[in-house]
Tab-separated table of C-alpha atoms in Angstrom:
chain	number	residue	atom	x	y	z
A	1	UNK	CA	0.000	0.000	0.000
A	2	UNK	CA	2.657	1.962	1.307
A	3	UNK	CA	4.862	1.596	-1.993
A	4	UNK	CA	1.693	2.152	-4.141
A	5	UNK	CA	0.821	5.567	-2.652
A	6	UNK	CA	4.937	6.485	-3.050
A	7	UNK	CA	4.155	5.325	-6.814
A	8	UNK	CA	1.320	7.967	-7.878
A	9	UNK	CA	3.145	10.360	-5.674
A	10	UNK	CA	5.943	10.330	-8.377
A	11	UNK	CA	3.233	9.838	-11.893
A	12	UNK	CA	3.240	13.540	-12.141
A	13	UNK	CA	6.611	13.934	-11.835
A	14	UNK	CA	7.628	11.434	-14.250
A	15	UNK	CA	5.351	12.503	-16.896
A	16	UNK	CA	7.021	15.822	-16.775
A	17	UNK	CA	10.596	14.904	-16.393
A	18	UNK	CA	10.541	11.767	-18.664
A	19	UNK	CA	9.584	13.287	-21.923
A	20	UNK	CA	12.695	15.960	-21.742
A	21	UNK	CA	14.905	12.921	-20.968
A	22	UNK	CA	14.193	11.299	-23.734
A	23	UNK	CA	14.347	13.944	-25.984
A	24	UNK	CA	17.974	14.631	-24.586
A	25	UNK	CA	18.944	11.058	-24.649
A	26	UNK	CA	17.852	10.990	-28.615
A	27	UNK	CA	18.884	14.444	-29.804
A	28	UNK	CA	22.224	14.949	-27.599
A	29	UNK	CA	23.354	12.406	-25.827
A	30	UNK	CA	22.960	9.573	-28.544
A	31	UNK	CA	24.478	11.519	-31.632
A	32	UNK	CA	27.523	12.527	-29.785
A	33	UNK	CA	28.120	9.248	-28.297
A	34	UNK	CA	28.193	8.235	-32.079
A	35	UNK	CA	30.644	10.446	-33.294
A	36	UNK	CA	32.784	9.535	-30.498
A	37	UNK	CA	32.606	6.121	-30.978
A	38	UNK	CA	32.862	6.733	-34.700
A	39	UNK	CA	36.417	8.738	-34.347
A	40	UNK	CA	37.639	5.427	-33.514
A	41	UNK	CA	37.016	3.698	-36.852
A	42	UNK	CA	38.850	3.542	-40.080
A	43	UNK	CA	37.977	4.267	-43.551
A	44	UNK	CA	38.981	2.159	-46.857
A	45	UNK	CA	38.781	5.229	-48.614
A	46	UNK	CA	35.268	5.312	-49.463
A	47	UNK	CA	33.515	3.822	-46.171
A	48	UNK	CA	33.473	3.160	-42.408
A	49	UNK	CA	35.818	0.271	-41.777
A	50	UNK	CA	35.120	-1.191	-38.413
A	51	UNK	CA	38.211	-1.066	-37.005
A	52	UNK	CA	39.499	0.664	-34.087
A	53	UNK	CA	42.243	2.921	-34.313
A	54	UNK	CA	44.012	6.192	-32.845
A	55	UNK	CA	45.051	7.193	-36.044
A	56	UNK	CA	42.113	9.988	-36.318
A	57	UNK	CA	43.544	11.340	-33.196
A	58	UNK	CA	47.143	11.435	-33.908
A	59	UNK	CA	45.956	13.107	-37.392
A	60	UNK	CA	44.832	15.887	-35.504
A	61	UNK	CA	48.484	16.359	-34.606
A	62	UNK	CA	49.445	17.184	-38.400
A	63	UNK	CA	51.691	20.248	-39.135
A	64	UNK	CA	48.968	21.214	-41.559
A	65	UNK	CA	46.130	21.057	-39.526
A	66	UNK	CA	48.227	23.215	-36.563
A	67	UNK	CA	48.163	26.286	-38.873
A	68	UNK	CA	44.325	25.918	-38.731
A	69	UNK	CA	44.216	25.795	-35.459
A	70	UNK	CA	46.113	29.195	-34.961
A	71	UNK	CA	44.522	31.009	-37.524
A	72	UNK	CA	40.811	29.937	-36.012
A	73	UNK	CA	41.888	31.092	-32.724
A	74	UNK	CA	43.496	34.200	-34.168
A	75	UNK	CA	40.212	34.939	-35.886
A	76	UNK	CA	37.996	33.693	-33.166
A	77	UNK	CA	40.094	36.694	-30.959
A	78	UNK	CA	39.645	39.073	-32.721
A	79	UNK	CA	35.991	38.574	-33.475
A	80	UNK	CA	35.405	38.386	-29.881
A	81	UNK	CA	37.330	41.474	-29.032
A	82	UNK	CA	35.619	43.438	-31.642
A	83	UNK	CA	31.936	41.889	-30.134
A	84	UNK	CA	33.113	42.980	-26.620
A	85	UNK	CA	34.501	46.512	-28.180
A	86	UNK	CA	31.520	47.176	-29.791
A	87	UNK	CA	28.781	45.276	-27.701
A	88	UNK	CA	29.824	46.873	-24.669
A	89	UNK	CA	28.349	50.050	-25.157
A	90	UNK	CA	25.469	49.156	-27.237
A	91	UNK	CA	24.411	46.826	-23.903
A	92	UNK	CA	25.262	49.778	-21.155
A	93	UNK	CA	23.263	52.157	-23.335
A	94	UNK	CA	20.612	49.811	-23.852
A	95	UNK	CA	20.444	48.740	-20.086
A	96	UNK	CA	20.553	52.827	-19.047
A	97	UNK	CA	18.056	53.617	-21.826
A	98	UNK	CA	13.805	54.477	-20.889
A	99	UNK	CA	11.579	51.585	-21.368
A	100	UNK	CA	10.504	52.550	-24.538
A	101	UNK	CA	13.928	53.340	-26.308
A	102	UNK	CA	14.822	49.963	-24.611
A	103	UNK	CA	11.905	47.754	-26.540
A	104	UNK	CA	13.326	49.932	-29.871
A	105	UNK	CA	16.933	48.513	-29.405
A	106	UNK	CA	16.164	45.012	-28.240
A	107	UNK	CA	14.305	45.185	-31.484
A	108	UNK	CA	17.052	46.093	-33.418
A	109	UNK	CA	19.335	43.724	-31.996
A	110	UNK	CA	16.675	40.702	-32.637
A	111	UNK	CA	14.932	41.658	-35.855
A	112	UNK	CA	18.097	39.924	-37.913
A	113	UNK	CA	17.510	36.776	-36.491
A	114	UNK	CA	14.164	36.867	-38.442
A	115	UNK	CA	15.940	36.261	-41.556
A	116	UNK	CA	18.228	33.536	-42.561
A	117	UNK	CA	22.392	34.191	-42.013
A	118	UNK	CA	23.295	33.158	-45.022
A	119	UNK	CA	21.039	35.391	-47.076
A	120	UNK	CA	22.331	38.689	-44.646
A	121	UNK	CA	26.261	37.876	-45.244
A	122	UNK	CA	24.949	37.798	-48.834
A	123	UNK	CA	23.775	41.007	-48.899
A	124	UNK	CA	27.182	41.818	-47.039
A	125	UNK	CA	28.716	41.101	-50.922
A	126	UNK	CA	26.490	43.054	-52.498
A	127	UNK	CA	27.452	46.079	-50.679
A	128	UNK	CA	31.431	45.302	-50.320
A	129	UNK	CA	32.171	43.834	-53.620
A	130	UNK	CA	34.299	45.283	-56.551
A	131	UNK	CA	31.136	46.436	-58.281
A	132	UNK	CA	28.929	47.091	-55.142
A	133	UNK	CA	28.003	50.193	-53.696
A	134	UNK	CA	30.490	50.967	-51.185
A	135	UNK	CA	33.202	51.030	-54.004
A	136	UNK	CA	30.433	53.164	-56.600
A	137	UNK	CA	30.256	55.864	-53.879
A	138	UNK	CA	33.790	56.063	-53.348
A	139	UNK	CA	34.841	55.729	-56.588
A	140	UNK	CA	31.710	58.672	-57.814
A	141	UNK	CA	33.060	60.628	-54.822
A	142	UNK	CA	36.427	60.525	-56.158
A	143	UNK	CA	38.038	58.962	-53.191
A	144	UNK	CA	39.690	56.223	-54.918
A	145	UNK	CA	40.911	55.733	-57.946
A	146	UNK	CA	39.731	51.620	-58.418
A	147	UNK	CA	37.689	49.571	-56.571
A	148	UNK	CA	39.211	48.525	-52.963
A	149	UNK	CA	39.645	44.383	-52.421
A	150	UNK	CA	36.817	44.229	-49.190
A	151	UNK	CA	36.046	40.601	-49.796
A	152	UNK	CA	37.435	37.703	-49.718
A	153	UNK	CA	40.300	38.593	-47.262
A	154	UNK	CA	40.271	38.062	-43.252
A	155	UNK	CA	39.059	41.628	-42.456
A	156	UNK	CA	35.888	40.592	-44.170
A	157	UNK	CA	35.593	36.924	-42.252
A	158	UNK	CA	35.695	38.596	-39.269
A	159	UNK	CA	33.206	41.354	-40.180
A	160	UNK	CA	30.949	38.675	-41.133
A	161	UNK	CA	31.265	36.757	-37.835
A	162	UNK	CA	31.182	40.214	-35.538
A	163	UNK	CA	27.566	40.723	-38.001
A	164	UNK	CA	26.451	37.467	-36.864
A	165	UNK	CA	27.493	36.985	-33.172
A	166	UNK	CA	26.988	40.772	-32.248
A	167	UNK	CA	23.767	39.805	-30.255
A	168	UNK	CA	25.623	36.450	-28.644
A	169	UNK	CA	27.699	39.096	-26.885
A	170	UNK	CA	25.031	41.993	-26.145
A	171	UNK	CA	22.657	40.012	-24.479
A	172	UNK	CA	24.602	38.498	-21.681
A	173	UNK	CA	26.425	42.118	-20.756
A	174	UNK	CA	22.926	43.672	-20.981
A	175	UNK	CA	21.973	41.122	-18.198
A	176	UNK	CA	24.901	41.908	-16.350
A	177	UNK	CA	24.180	46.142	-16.585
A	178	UNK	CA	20.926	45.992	-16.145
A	179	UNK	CA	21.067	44.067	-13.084
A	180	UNK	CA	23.952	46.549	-11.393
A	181	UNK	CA	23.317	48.566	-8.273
A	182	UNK	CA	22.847	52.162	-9.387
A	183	UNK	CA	23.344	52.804	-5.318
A	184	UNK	CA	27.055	51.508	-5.705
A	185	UNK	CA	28.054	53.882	-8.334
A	186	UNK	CA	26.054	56.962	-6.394
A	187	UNK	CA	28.292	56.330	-3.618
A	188	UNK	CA	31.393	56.229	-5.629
A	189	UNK	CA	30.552	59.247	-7.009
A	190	UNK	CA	30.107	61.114	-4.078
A	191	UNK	CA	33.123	59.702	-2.920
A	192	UNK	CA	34.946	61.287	-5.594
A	193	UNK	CA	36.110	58.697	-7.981
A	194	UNK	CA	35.429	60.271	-11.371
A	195	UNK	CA	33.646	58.069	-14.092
A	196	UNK	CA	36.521	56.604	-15.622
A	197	UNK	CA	37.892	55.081	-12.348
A	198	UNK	CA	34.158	54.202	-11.679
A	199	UNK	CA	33.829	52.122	-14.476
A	200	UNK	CA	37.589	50.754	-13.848
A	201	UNK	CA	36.781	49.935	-10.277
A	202	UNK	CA	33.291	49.014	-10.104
A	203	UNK	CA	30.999	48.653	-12.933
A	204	UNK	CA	33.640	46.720	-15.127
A	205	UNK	CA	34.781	44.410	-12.168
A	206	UNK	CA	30.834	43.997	-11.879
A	207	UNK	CA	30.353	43.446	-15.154
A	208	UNK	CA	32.759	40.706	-15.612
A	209	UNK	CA	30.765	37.781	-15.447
A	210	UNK	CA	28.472	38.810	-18.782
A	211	UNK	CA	31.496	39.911	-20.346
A	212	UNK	CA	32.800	36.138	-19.797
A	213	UNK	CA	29.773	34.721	-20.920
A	214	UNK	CA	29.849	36.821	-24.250
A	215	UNK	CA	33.180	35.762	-24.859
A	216	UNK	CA	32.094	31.911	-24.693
A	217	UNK	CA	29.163	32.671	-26.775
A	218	UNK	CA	31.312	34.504	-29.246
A	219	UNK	CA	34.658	32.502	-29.383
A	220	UNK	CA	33.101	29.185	-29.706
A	221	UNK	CA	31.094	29.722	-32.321
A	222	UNK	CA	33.890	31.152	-34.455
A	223	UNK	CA	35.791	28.277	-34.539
A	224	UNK	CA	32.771	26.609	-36.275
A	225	UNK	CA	30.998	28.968	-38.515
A	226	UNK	CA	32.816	27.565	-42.192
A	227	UNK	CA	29.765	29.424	-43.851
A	228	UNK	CA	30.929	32.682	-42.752
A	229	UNK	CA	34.677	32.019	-44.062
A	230	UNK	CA	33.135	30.681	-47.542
A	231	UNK	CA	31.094	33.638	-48.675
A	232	UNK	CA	33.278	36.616	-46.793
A	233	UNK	CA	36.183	34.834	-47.488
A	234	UNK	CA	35.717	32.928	-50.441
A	235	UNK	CA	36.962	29.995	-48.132
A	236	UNK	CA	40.499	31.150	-48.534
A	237	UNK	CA	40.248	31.430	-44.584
A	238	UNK	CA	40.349	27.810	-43.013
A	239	UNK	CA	38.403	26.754	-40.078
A	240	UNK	CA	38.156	24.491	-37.974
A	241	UNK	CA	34.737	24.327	-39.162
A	242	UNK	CA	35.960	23.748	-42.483
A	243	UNK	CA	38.160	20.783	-41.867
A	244	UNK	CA	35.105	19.330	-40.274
A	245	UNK	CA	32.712	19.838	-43.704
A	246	UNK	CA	35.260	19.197	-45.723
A	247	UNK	CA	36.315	15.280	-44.150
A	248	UNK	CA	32.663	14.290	-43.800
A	249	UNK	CA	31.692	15.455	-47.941
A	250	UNK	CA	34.630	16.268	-50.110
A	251	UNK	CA	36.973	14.266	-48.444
A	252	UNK	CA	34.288	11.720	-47.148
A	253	UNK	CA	36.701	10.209	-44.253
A	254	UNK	CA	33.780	10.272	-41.665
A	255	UNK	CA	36.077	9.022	-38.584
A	256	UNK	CA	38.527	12.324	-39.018
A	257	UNK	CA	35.678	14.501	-39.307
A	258	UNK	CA	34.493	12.690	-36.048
A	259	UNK	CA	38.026	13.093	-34.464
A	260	UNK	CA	37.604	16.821	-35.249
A	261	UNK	CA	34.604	16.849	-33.666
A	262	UNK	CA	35.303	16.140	-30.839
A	263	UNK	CA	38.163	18.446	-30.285
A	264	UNK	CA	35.859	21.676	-30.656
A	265	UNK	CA	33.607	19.927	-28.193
A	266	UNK	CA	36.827	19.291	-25.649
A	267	UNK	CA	37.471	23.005	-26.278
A	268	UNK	CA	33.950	23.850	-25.546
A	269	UNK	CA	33.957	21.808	-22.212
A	270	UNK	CA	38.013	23.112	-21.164
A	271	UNK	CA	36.494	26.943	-21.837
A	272	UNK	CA	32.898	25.593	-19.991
A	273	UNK	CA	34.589	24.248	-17.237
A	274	UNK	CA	37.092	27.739	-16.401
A	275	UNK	CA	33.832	29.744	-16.737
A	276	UNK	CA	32.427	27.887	-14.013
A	277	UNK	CA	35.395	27.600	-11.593
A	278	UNK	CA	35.991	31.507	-12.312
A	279	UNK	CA	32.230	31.972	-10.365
A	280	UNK	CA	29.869	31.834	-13.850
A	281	UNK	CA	26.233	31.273	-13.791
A	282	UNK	CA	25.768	28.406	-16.160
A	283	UNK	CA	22.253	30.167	-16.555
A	284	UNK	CA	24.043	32.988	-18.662
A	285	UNK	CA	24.748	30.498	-20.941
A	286	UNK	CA	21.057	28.855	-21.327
A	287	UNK	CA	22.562	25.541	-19.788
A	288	UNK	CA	20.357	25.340	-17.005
């Protein structure tokens, strides 16, 4: 009896719980156990062998695929530094700003989203190619004498990736502003600290943990986003993203795309796991 009543005690809360389970078991948990277990297999050149081997891993250890490596981190910096340079006061405005002229900008910020990414870096070509209208007006204005080389370089891979992860950065430092004590930097005020050692001392310090979350948001994602470095770059930029497309279709050596894999997701959990240790709110991130 006893055991019965515990039973429909816990109905409700198994009907609720059990369906997200699932869903993560089938969705997350089950397709990345694949492609770890599938970074252990060979290839005869035009399928799975299975075979287990390290080779994928020590692969990863190539001279050629190193460069990569640097150059996605090098890019994935400086993307992140320009989201933080920029982002910062776009979120400290927005945070500051009346209700109304708040709903405006978080407007702004989210309207892109309504259209696909790939048809706004598009657009991006339209205005910064050889013919488009950024080189007509400077050329009609006189201000150059033949059409500037915008595209397909670095400076416009990271543009594109600033254009696409600008809100990834804004929204967790707007949490972080708008949830500051006003009271804290009245005080410092009348204590006499002017505003730039206020915002040295206090509201940055404050601020710290959105800026952190941002940064994961940002820097992650920019080791991934091939699609970016293809169309602003005419894929002259390698990613890590790009070693990943390219093993699992033009190369089609599945395993090494796996292997690949899974070393963006070990970078994801190393930078995941200092966020947390350094005090972050795994909330910030939408984990929990």
């Amino acid at each position: 009896m006893k055991k019965s009543n515990e039973l429909h005690k816990r109905i409700p809360l198994l009907a609720t719980v059990s369906p997200v389970t699932i869903w993560l078991i089938l969705l997350v948990a089950a397709p990345l156990i694949y492609v770890f277990f599938l970074s252990f297999l060979s290839t005869d050149g035009y399928n799975v062998v299975y075979r287990f081997t390290l080779s994928n891993y020590t692969e990863l250890l190539n001279p050629t695929y190193l460069e990569i490596y640097s150059n996605s981190f090098i890019l994935a910096l400086f993307t992140t530094l320009a989201c933080i340079l920029f982002g910062y006061p776009f979120a400290y405005s927005m945070a500051r700003a009346a209700k109304k002229k708040k709903t405006i900008m978080m407007l702004l910020l989210m309207v892109p989203f309504w259209t696909n990414s790939l048809i706004r870096l598009n657009g991006w070509k339209t205005l910064l190619g050889k013919t488009g209208a950024l080189n007509s007006l400077l050329l009609h204005l006189g201000l150059i004498d033949q059409p500037l080389e915008i595209l397909y370089t670095r400076g416009a891979v990271i543009l594109g990736m600033v254009y696409i992860l600008f809100p990834y950065m804004v929204l967790p430092l707007f949490a972080s502003i708008d949830k500051l004590d006003m009271s804290l930097l009245e005080a410092s005020n009348d204590l006499g600290a002017n505003k730039v050692k206020t915002f040295l001392y206090l509201t940055f310090p404050l601020t710290a943990p959105g800026i952190f979350s941002g940064t994961i948001l940002v820097f992650i994602p920019s080791l991934g986003y091939f699609f970016v470095s293809d169309i602003m770059g005419g894929a002259k930029t390698q990613l890590i993203g790009n070693l990943i497309e390219n093993q699992f279709k033009a190369a089609n050596n599945w395993p090494l795309g796996a292997a690949f894999s899974m070393l963006l997701i070990a970078i994801i959990i190393i930078m995941v796991t200092v966020y947390k240790k350094a005090g972050g709110d795994m909330k910030d991130l939408g984990v929990l």
